[in-house]
Amino acid sequence: VICTVLGNGGFGTAFALLSHRAGHRVRLWGHDPEYTAELARTRQNPRYLPGVELPREVQVGADAKPALARAEVVVLAIPTQHLRSVLTAVQAQVPRGVPVLSLAKGLEQGTALRPSEVAALATGGRNPVLALSGPSHAEEVARDLPTAVVLAGSDDWHAARLQDQFATPRFRIYRHRDLLGVEIAGALKNVIALAAGIAEGLGFGDNSKAALLSRGIVEIARYGRARGAEPETFFGLAGVGDLAVTAFSVHGRNRAFGVRIGRGETLAQILSSERRVAEGVWTSRVVRDQARSLGIEMPICEAVCGVLHEGLPAPVGVQRLMERDPKSEELG
Amino acid sequence: VICTVLGNGGFGTAFALLSHRAGHRVRLWGHDPEYTAELARTRQNPRYLPGVELPREVQVGADAKPALARAEVVVLAIPTQHLRSVLTAVQAQVPRGVPVLSLAKGLEQGTALRPSEVAALATGGRNPVLALSGPSHAEEVARDLPTAVVLAGSDDWHAARLQDQFATPRFRIYRHRDLLGVEIAGALKNVIALAAGIAEGLGFGDNSKAALLSRGIVEIARYGRARGAEPETFFGLAGVGDLAVTAFSVHGRNRAFGVRIGRGETLAQILSSERRVAEGVWTSRVVRDQARSLGIEMPICEAVCGVLHEGLPAPVGVQRLMERDPKSEELG
C-alpha cells in the first residue's frame, strides 16, 4: 500500500523503514523544509536517528500534497503538543476514509485530549483513527531488532488490516481493544520515567528506580481506571513493558531528561538549549491538573510536576515520594 | 535486638550492614570457615560485595553456636538449593520461637518447595517464618541507596515487629499478606531475567527485553494463580518491580548469566568455572516440570529450561518465543 508517515523524527523515520521492509510504498514527510531536504539528499537523519540509512525507495519531502496524494495509510509520528497544528495544516490533503495511525505518547496541553482524539478532531471525523504503542525505541526498530507492540482502535476491521500490513517477523503487532487505556499508558509512563531519571540524577540506584516503577504503574492504573480504561491494559506491553524500557533503557528520552533535572538543571535551562523536550514534561502537568480535579491520588505525578514546573527542589520532591509511608503494599 | 544473619554472600552481608544501621547487634555467620575468617580479619567481602567495609561492631564467624546464641531474629541469606542442608546443620542452635526471615528467591529442586517452607521444615515448625522480597540489589542496599521491599508472613504480629525493627528511612518495608505469591514472584522473576539475558546475549535490544518482561509477568501471574496466590501480588514490588530490576539492571546476576548463555556458552561450561550459579537456572526446571504436570502454559519458562538443560540452541529457543503469535494481547 501507499503509506505516508507524517513526521521525520526518530520514530517517524524508523516507522518509514519498517513500512518499507513490510513491502509498502513509503513517503516520509517533515514539516521543516530545510531539514527534510537534508534527509532527502543524504538519506540520513543525523539529528534523530544517526547512523541509519534511508533506502532510496523511501520518498522524503516537506510538501504535504504529493506526500499524501493517494495515501492508503497515514501514520502520525508527531509530538503530541504539535499534532493539532500540523494535522490541521495538512488535513485537507488526507484522503477521506483511510486509516490514520497515531504513534504519539502524550496528552495535549490545555485540552487533556489523547492523540487519537486530537487526530479525529483535526481530520473532522473523516478517517478512522488508531494508535500504536508499546516498548519500541526508534533506534532498535530502525535496526530491525525484535519488537512487540500493541495496536488499538475502535474499528476492528481497520485494526486487523493494519496488523496484517505492518507486522513483520521482527515487529510483532498485537491487537488491543482498549484504545483509551493504551493511550493513557503511553502518555503517563513518560511521567514515571521522568521521576526515575530524576532519582537517577540525584544518585539513587536501580532499587529506587524499580520502586518508582512499581508504584508508578499502580498510579497509572488508578488514573486509567478513573478515566474508564481497563485496568489490565496497564500490566501489558503498553503499560509495564513500555514503562520498564523507558525507565531503564539507555535510549529513554524522558529518563535522560529527568537525569539532567536531578543533576540540578532547571526546565528553563534545558528548554533554552534543546530542540525537543521529553513528552512527559507537558503530560505531567496535564495529568496532575486532571488528577486534582477528579480527586485521583497521584503522588509521583505531583512530585514530577512540582519539580519541573513549580520550582520544587528535586531532592525534596523525591524525598516526599520516599517518605510516603503506607504500612502495607496496596495496589489499585 | 540480637540479629543473626546466616550466609555471608552479597545479600547476607548487605543485610548485616542494614541491621547494624537499624541499631541492632549483628552477627554474620558463614559456612566456609576460611572465607569467613578472611571477612572477619579484613572487614571486607571481596568475592560477593567488593569495596564495602564491615563495621567492627558486626561480629563475623563460622561457628553457629555463638552466632545463634540468644539471637532474637534469624535471617536466612542462603541460596535456595543449600538452604535445607545449612539450616538442618544449625537448627539445634536456633532459639525456639524467634522469627526466621528468609531472603532467598528460588524453589527447591526435587521438592519444589518455597524457601519459607524449607525453613519451616528444617526448624521443625518451632519458629515463625517470614520472607522479604522485592527489588533490592545487595550492592545498593549495602551502600544505603533507597530501596523498597515487601515483607510477608502468615504471622501478622511478627511481620509488624520485623517491619519496625528493620525499616529505615532508606529501606522501606511494606507488609504483604500473600507469602505464597511473594515467594513465587521472587523465584520466577529469575527465570524471566535469564530469558532477557539470553536475548541480550543473542544481540537483541531493550524492546525485546521489555516484551519478554511484559509476557513474563503474565506467565508468572498465571502460575501464581494456579498455585493459589493473589494475582495482584505480581504487579507490585515483588513482581514487576523486582523483575524489571533483574532484567535491566547491571547488577542482575540472572540476567548476566543469561547473557553468557546467549553468547554461546553452555551451562556445563559455566558451572565448571563459577562458584555460584544464578538461582533461576534451577528454578526454571522445577517450575517447568510443575507447569507441565499442572497444565499451566509457560512458554518462556519452557524455552529457558530447554536452552539451559536440554541442549536447545538459544537462537531456536528465543525464536520460538518470538514466533508465538496470538493476534491480540491477552493477559491472565
PDB file of N, CA and C in Angstrom, chain B residues 58-126:
ATOM      1  N   VAL B  58      29.932  -5.406  63.777  1.00  0.00           N
ATOM      2  CA  VAL B  58      29.317  -6.602  63.203  1.00  0.00           C
ATOM      3  C   VAL B  58      30.236  -7.796  63.472  1.00  0.00           C
ATOM      4  N   GLN B  59      29.759  -8.741  64.268  1.00  0.00           N
ATOM      5  CA  GLN B  59      30.568  -9.922  64.571  1.00  0.00           C
ATOM      6  C   GLN B  59      30.502 -10.899  63.412  1.00  0.00           C
ATOM      7  N   VAL B  60      31.635 -11.393  62.997  1.00  0.00           N
ATOM      8  CA  VAL B  60      31.686 -12.313  61.862  1.00  0.00           C
ATOM      9  C   VAL B  60      32.298 -13.632  62.323  1.00  0.00           C
ATOM     10  N   GLY B  61      31.647 -14.749  62.011  1.00  0.00           N
ATOM     11  CA  GLY B  61      32.209 -16.030  62.423  1.00  0.00           C
ATOM     12  C   GLY B  61      31.567 -17.203  61.707  1.00  0.00           C
ATOM     13  N   ALA B  62      32.217 -18.352  61.761  1.00  0.00           N
ATOM     14  CA  ALA B  62      31.722 -19.552  61.102  1.00  0.00           C
ATOM     15  C   ALA B  62      31.263 -20.601  62.115  1.00  0.00           C
ATOM     16  N   ASP B  63      31.213 -20.219  63.366  1.00  0.00           N
ATOM     17  CA  ASP B  63      30.766 -21.154  64.389  1.00  0.00           C
ATOM     18  C   ASP B  63      29.306 -20.823  64.728  1.00  0.00           C
ATOM     19  N   ALA B  64      28.424 -21.759  64.439  1.00  0.00           N
ATOM     20  CA  ALA B  64      26.995 -21.462  64.559  1.00  0.00           C
ATOM     21  C   ALA B  64      26.542 -21.259  66.004  1.00  0.00           C
ATOM     22  N   LYS B  65      27.180 -21.935  66.919  1.00  0.00           N
ATOM     23  CA  LYS B  65      26.691 -21.891  68.302  1.00  0.00           C
ATOM     24  C   LYS B  65      26.760 -20.472  68.883  1.00  0.00           C
ATOM     25  N   PRO B  66      27.924 -19.857  68.908  1.00  0.00           N
ATOM     26  CA  PRO B  66      27.946 -18.474  69.421  1.00  0.00           C
ATOM     27  C   PRO B  66      27.177 -17.506  68.527  1.00  0.00           C
ATOM     28  N   ALA B  67      27.182 -17.779  67.230  1.00  0.00           N
ATOM     29  CA  ALA B  67      26.483 -16.858  66.327  1.00  0.00           C
ATOM     30  C   ALA B  67      24.987 -16.822  66.629  1.00  0.00           C
ATOM     31  N   LEU B  68      24.429 -17.972  66.997  1.00  0.00           N
ATOM     32  CA  LEU B  68      22.976 -18.049  67.186  1.00  0.00           C
ATOM     33  C   LEU B  68      22.533 -17.936  68.645  1.00  0.00           C
ATOM     34  N   ALA B  69      23.483 -17.945  69.553  1.00  0.00           N
ATOM     35  CA  ALA B  69      23.107 -17.901  70.966  1.00  0.00           C
ATOM     36  C   ALA B  69      22.337 -16.618  71.298  1.00  0.00           C
ATOM     37  N   ARG B  70      21.193 -16.775  71.900  1.00  0.00           N
ATOM     38  CA  ARG B  70      20.326 -15.654  72.291  1.00  0.00           C
ATOM     39  C   ARG B  70      19.911 -14.755  71.111  1.00  0.00           C
ATOM     40  N   ALA B  71      20.007 -15.281  69.894  1.00  0.00           N
ATOM     41  CA  ALA B  71      19.543 -14.498  68.741  1.00  0.00           C
ATOM     42  C   ALA B  71      18.053 -14.215  68.891  1.00  0.00           C
ATOM     43  N   GLU B  72      17.657 -12.994  68.513  1.00  0.00           N
ATOM     44  CA  GLU B  72      16.230 -12.642  68.584  1.00  0.00           C
ATOM     45  C   GLU B  72      15.571 -12.605  67.208  1.00  0.00           C
ATOM     46  N   VAL B  73      16.403 -12.502  66.191  1.00  0.00           N
ATOM     47  CA  VAL B  73      15.921 -12.628  64.808  1.00  0.00           C
ATOM     48  C   VAL B  73      16.980 -13.417  64.049  1.00  0.00           C
ATOM     49  N   VAL B  74      16.548 -14.375  63.238  1.00  0.00           N
ATOM     50  CA  VAL B  74      17.486 -15.134  62.413  1.00  0.00           C
ATOM     51  C   VAL B  74      17.149 -14.880  60.949  1.00  0.00           C
ATOM     52  N   VAL B  75      18.126 -14.376  60.223  1.00  0.00           N
ATOM     53  CA  VAL B  75      17.919 -14.028  58.822  1.00  0.00           C
ATOM     54  C   VAL B  75      18.611 -15.075  57.947  1.00  0.00           C
ATOM     55  N   LEU B  76      17.877 -15.595  56.963  1.00  0.00           N
ATOM     56  CA  LEU B  76      18.428 -16.638  56.095  1.00  0.00           C
ATOM     57  C   LEU B  76      18.833 -16.033  54.758  1.00  0.00           C
ATOM     58  N   ALA B  77      20.128 -15.862  54.565  1.00  0.00           N
ATOM     59  CA  ALA B  77      20.635 -15.314  53.304  1.00  0.00           C
ATOM     60  C   ALA B  77      21.441 -16.404  52.607  1.00  0.00           C
ATOM     61  N   ILE B  78      20.751 -17.491  52.316  1.00  0.00           N
ATOM     62  CA  ILE B  78      21.393 -18.695  51.786  1.00  0.00           C
ATOM     63  C   ILE B  78      20.679 -19.079  50.494  1.00  0.00           C
ATOM     64  N   PRO B  79      21.427 -19.418  49.451  1.00  0.00           N
ATOM     65  CA  PRO B  79      20.761 -19.802  48.207  1.00  0.00           C
ATOM     66  C   PRO B  79      19.785 -20.965  48.437  1.00  0.00           C
ATOM     67  N   THR B  80      18.671 -20.926  47.744  1.00  0.00           N
ATOM     68  CA  THR B  80      17.600 -21.889  47.967  1.00  0.00           C
ATOM     69  C   THR B  80      18.088 -23.337  47.971  1.00  0.00           C
ATOM     70  N   GLN B  81      18.963 -23.675  47.050  1.00  0.00           N
ATOM     71  CA  GLN B  81      19.370 -25.086  46.931  1.00  0.00           C
ATOM     72  C   GLN B  81      20.237 -25.553  48.105  1.00  0.00           C
ATOM     73  N   HIS B  82      20.798 -24.633  48.866  1.00  0.00           N
ATOM     74  CA  HIS B  82      21.608 -25.013  50.029  1.00  0.00           C
ATOM     75  C   HIS B  82      20.878 -24.781  51.351  1.00  0.00           C
ATOM     76  N   LEU B  83      19.692 -24.201  51.263  1.00  0.00           N
ATOM     77  CA  LEU B  83      19.009 -23.764  52.478  1.00  0.00           C
ATOM     78  C   LEU B  83      18.740 -24.928  53.428  1.00  0.00           C
ATOM     79  N   ARG B  84      18.244 -26.036  52.893  1.00  0.00           N
ATOM     80  CA  ARG B  84      17.874 -27.161  53.740  1.00  0.00           C
ATOM     81  C   ARG B  84      19.093 -27.732  54.471  1.00  0.00           C
ATOM     82  N   SER B  85      20.175 -27.950  53.727  1.00  0.00           N
ATOM     83  CA  SER B  85      21.328 -28.587  54.367  1.00  0.00           C
ATOM     84  C   SER B  85      21.957 -27.664  55.409  1.00  0.00           C
ATOM     85  N   VAL B  86      22.086 -26.399  55.077  1.00  0.00           N
ATOM     86  CA  VAL B  86      22.687 -25.466  56.033  1.00  0.00           C
ATOM     87  C   VAL B  86      21.821 -25.349  57.284  1.00  0.00           C
ATOM     88  N   LEU B  87      20.544 -25.169  57.067  1.00  0.00           N
ATOM     89  CA  LEU B  87      19.660 -24.928  58.203  1.00  0.00           C
ATOM     90  C   LEU B  87      19.508 -26.187  59.060  1.00  0.00           C
ATOM     91  N   THR B  88      19.487 -27.328  58.417  1.00  0.00           N
ATOM     92  CA  THR B  88      19.399 -28.583  59.169  1.00  0.00           C
ATOM     93  C   THR B  88      20.618 -28.741  60.080  1.00  0.00           C
ATOM     94  N   ALA B  89      21.777 -28.336  59.554  1.00  0.00           N
ATOM     95  CA  ALA B  89      23.007 -28.469  60.332  1.00  0.00           C
ATOM     96  C   ALA B  89      23.022 -27.565  61.562  1.00  0.00           C
ATOM     97  N   VAL B  90      22.393 -26.404  61.455  1.00  0.00           N
ATOM     98  CA  VAL B  90      22.482 -25.458  62.576  1.00  0.00           C
ATOM     99  C   VAL B  90      21.178 -25.328  63.367  1.00  0.00           C
ATOM    100  N   GLN B  91      20.140 -26.031  62.969  1.00  0.00           N
ATOM    101  CA  GLN B  91      18.808 -25.756  63.528  1.00  0.00           C
ATOM    102  C   GLN B  91      18.734 -25.937  65.044  1.00  0.00           C
ATOM    103  N   ALA B  92      19.558 -26.820  65.575  1.00  0.00           N
ATOM    104  CA  ALA B  92      19.517 -27.033  67.025  1.00  0.00           C
ATOM    105  C   ALA B  92      19.932 -25.776  67.787  1.00  0.00           C
ATOM    106  N   GLN B  93      20.694 -24.908  67.108  1.00  0.00           N
ATOM    107  CA  GLN B  93      21.167 -23.678  67.759  1.00  0.00           C
ATOM    108  C   GLN B  93      20.187 -22.513  67.600  1.00  0.00           C
ATOM    109  N   VAL B  94      19.187 -22.681  66.736  1.00  0.00           N
ATOM    110  CA  VAL B  94      18.240 -21.578  66.513  1.00  0.00           C
ATOM    111  C   VAL B  94      17.282 -21.489  67.701  1.00  0.00           C
ATOM    112  N   PRO B  95      17.295 -20.380  68.424  1.00  0.00           N
ATOM    113  CA  PRO B  95      16.410 -20.283  69.585  1.00  0.00           C
ATOM    114  C   PRO B  95      14.945 -20.488  69.189  1.00  0.00           C
ATOM    115  N   ARG B  96      14.260 -21.301  69.945  1.00  0.00           N
ATOM    116  CA  ARG B  96      12.867 -21.625  69.680  1.00  0.00           C
ATOM    117  C   ARG B  96      12.001 -20.358  69.712  1.00  0.00           C
ATOM    118  N   GLY B  97      11.134 -20.246  68.731  1.00  0.00           N
ATOM    119  CA  GLY B  97      10.143 -19.170  68.767  1.00  0.00           C
ATOM    120  C   GLY B  97      10.576 -17.842  68.171  1.00  0.00           C
ATOM    121  N   VAL B  98      11.871 -17.657  67.919  1.00  0.00           N
ATOM    122  CA  VAL B  98      12.264 -16.369  67.344  1.00  0.00           C
ATOM    123  C   VAL B  98      11.965 -16.373  65.846  1.00  0.00           C
ATOM    124  N   PRO B  99      11.633 -15.226  65.298  1.00  0.00           N
ATOM    125  CA  PRO B  99      11.282 -15.195  63.879  1.00  0.00           C
ATOM    126  C   PRO B  99      12.482 -15.479  62.977  1.00  0.00           C
ATOM    127  N   VAL B 100      12.196 -16.217  61.914  1.00  0.00           N
ATOM    128  CA  VAL B 100      13.193 -16.553  60.909  1.00  0.00           C
ATOM    129  C   VAL B 100      12.773 -15.860  59.621  1.00  0.00           C
ATOM    130  N   LEU B 101      13.667 -15.044  59.090  1.00  0.00           N
ATOM    131  CA  LEU B 101      13.331 -14.239  57.915  1.00  0.00           C
ATOM    132  C   LEU B 101      14.141 -14.713  56.714  1.00  0.00           C
ATOM    133  N   SER B 102      13.441 -15.227  55.710  1.00  0.00           N
ATOM    134  CA  SER B 102      14.122 -15.749  54.526  1.00  0.00           C
ATOM    135  C   SER B 102      14.290 -14.673  53.456  1.00  0.00           C
ATOM    136  N   LEU B 103      15.471 -14.617  52.885  1.00  0.00           N
ATOM    137  CA  LEU B 103      15.744 -13.676  51.792  1.00  0.00           C
ATOM    138  C   LEU B 103      15.899 -14.392  50.448  1.00  0.00           C
ATOM    139  N   ALA B 104      15.787 -15.711  50.449  1.00  0.00           N
ATOM    140  CA  ALA B 104      16.083 -16.486  49.236  1.00  0.00           C
ATOM    141  C   ALA B 104      14.995 -16.331  48.177  1.00  0.00           C
ATOM    142  N   LYS B 105      15.401 -16.419  46.918  1.00  0.00           N
ATOM    143  CA  LYS B 105      14.453 -16.318  45.812  1.00  0.00           C
ATOM    144  C   LYS B 105      14.620 -17.505  44.879  1.00  0.00           C
ATOM    145  N   GLY B 106      13.947 -18.579  45.213  1.00  0.00           N
ATOM    146  CA  GLY B 106      14.035 -19.753  44.357  1.00  0.00           C
ATOM    147  C   GLY B 106      13.032 -20.797  44.815  1.00  0.00           C
ATOM    148  N   LEU B 107      13.072 -21.949  44.173  1.00  0.00           N
ATOM    149  CA  LEU B 107      12.273 -23.104  44.588  1.00  0.00           C
ATOM    150  C   LEU B 107      13.230 -24.280  44.693  1.00  0.00           C
ATOM    151  N   GLU B 108      13.054 -25.095  45.709  1.00  0.00           N
ATOM    152  CA  GLU B 108      13.991 -26.200  45.945  1.00  0.00           C
ATOM    153  C   GLU B 108      13.838 -27.293  44.888  1.00  0.00           C
ATOM    154  N   GLN B 109      14.957 -27.687  44.334  1.00  0.00           N
ATOM    155  CA  GLN B 109      14.932 -28.794  43.377  1.00  0.00           C
ATOM    156  C   GLN B 109      14.427 -30.066  44.047  1.00  0.00           C
ATOM    157  N   GLY B 110      13.682 -30.846  43.286  1.00  0.00           N
ATOM    158  CA  GLY B 110      13.231 -32.128  43.824  1.00  0.00           C
ATOM    159  C   GLY B 110      11.904 -32.000  44.550  1.00  0.00           C
ATOM    160  N   THR B 111      11.795 -31.016  45.429  1.00  0.00           N
ATOM    161  CA  THR B 111      10.561 -30.859  46.211  1.00  0.00           C
ATOM    162  C   THR B 111       9.670 -29.733  45.704  1.00  0.00           C
ATOM    163  N   ALA B 112      10.228 -28.800  44.966  1.00  0.00           N
ATOM    164  CA  ALA B 112       9.511 -27.599  44.510  1.00  0.00           C
ATOM    165  C   ALA B 112       9.029 -26.741  45.668  1.00  0.00           C
ATOM    166  N   LEU B 113       9.628 -26.915  46.839  1.00  0.00           N
ATOM    167  CA  LEU B 113       9.198 -26.113  47.986  1.00  0.00           C
ATOM    168  C   LEU B 113       9.775 -24.705  47.923  1.00  0.00           C
ATOM    169  N   ARG B 114       9.013 -23.779  48.528  1.00  0.00           N
ATOM    170  CA  ARG B 114       9.491 -22.403  48.647  1.00  0.00           C
ATOM    171  C   ARG B 114      10.451 -22.295  49.827  1.00  0.00           C
ATOM    172  N   PRO B 115      11.326 -21.286  49.808  1.00  0.00           N
ATOM    173  CA  PRO B 115      12.301 -21.151  50.907  1.00  0.00           C
ATOM    174  C   PRO B 115      11.653 -21.150  52.290  1.00  0.00           C
ATOM    175  N   SER B 116      10.528 -20.465  52.441  1.00  0.00           N
ATOM    176  CA  SER B 116       9.916 -20.418  53.777  1.00  0.00           C
ATOM    177  C   SER B 116       9.402 -21.796  54.190  1.00  0.00           C
ATOM    178  N   GLU B 117       8.994 -22.603  53.223  1.00  0.00           N
ATOM    179  CA  GLU B 117       8.547 -23.960  53.543  1.00  0.00           C
ATOM    180  C   GLU B 117       9.728 -24.835  53.956  1.00  0.00           C
ATOM    181  N   VAL B 118      10.827 -24.683  53.217  1.00  0.00           N
ATOM    182  CA  VAL B 118      12.033 -25.427  53.570  1.00  0.00           C
ATOM    183  C   VAL B 118      12.480 -25.038  54.979  1.00  0.00           C
ATOM    184  N   ALA B 119      12.451 -23.743  55.256  1.00  0.00           N
ATOM    185  CA  ALA B 119      12.895 -23.260  56.568  1.00  0.00           C
ATOM    186  C   ALA B 119      11.987 -23.778  57.680  1.00  0.00           C
ATOM    187  N   ALA B 120      10.692 -23.800  57.421  1.00  0.00           N
ATOM    188  CA  ALA B 120       9.760 -24.283  58.443  1.00  0.00           C
ATOM    189  C   ALA B 120      10.010 -25.764  58.734  1.00  0.00           C
ATOM    190  N   LEU B 121      10.271 -26.533  57.683  1.00  0.00           N
ATOM    191  CA  LEU B 121      10.573 -27.955  57.872  1.00  0.00           C
ATOM    192  C   LEU B 121      11.880 -28.142  58.635  1.00  0.00           C
ATOM    193  N   ALA B 122      12.896 -27.401  58.192  1.00  0.00           N
ATOM    194  CA  ALA B 122      14.221 -27.600  58.774  1.00  0.00           C
ATOM    195  C   ALA B 122      14.263 -27.173  60.240  1.00  0.00           C
ATOM    196  N   THR B 123      13.409 -26.246  60.629  1.00  0.00           N
ATOM    197  CA  THR B 123      13.388 -25.823  62.033  1.00  0.00           C
ATOM    198  C   THR B 123      12.278 -26.537  62.810  1.00  0.00           C
ATOM    199  N   GLY B 124      11.696 -27.532  62.180  1.00  0.00           N
ATOM    200  CA  GLY B 124      10.705 -28.349  62.875  1.00  0.00           C
ATOM    201  C   GLY B 124       9.464 -27.590  63.317  1.00  0.00           C
ATOM    202  N   GLY B 125       9.163 -26.506  62.623  1.00  0.00           N
ATOM    203  CA  GLY B 125       7.959 -25.750  62.959  1.00  0.00           C
ATOM    204  C   GLY B 125       8.059 -25.009  64.282  1.00  0.00           C
ATOM    205  N   ARG B 126       9.242 -24.873  64.811  1.00  0.00           N
ATOM    206  CA  ARG B 126       9.391 -24.214  66.119  1.00  0.00           C
ATOM    207  C   ARG B 126       9.545 -22.699  66.007  1.00  0.00           C
TER     208      ARG B 126
END
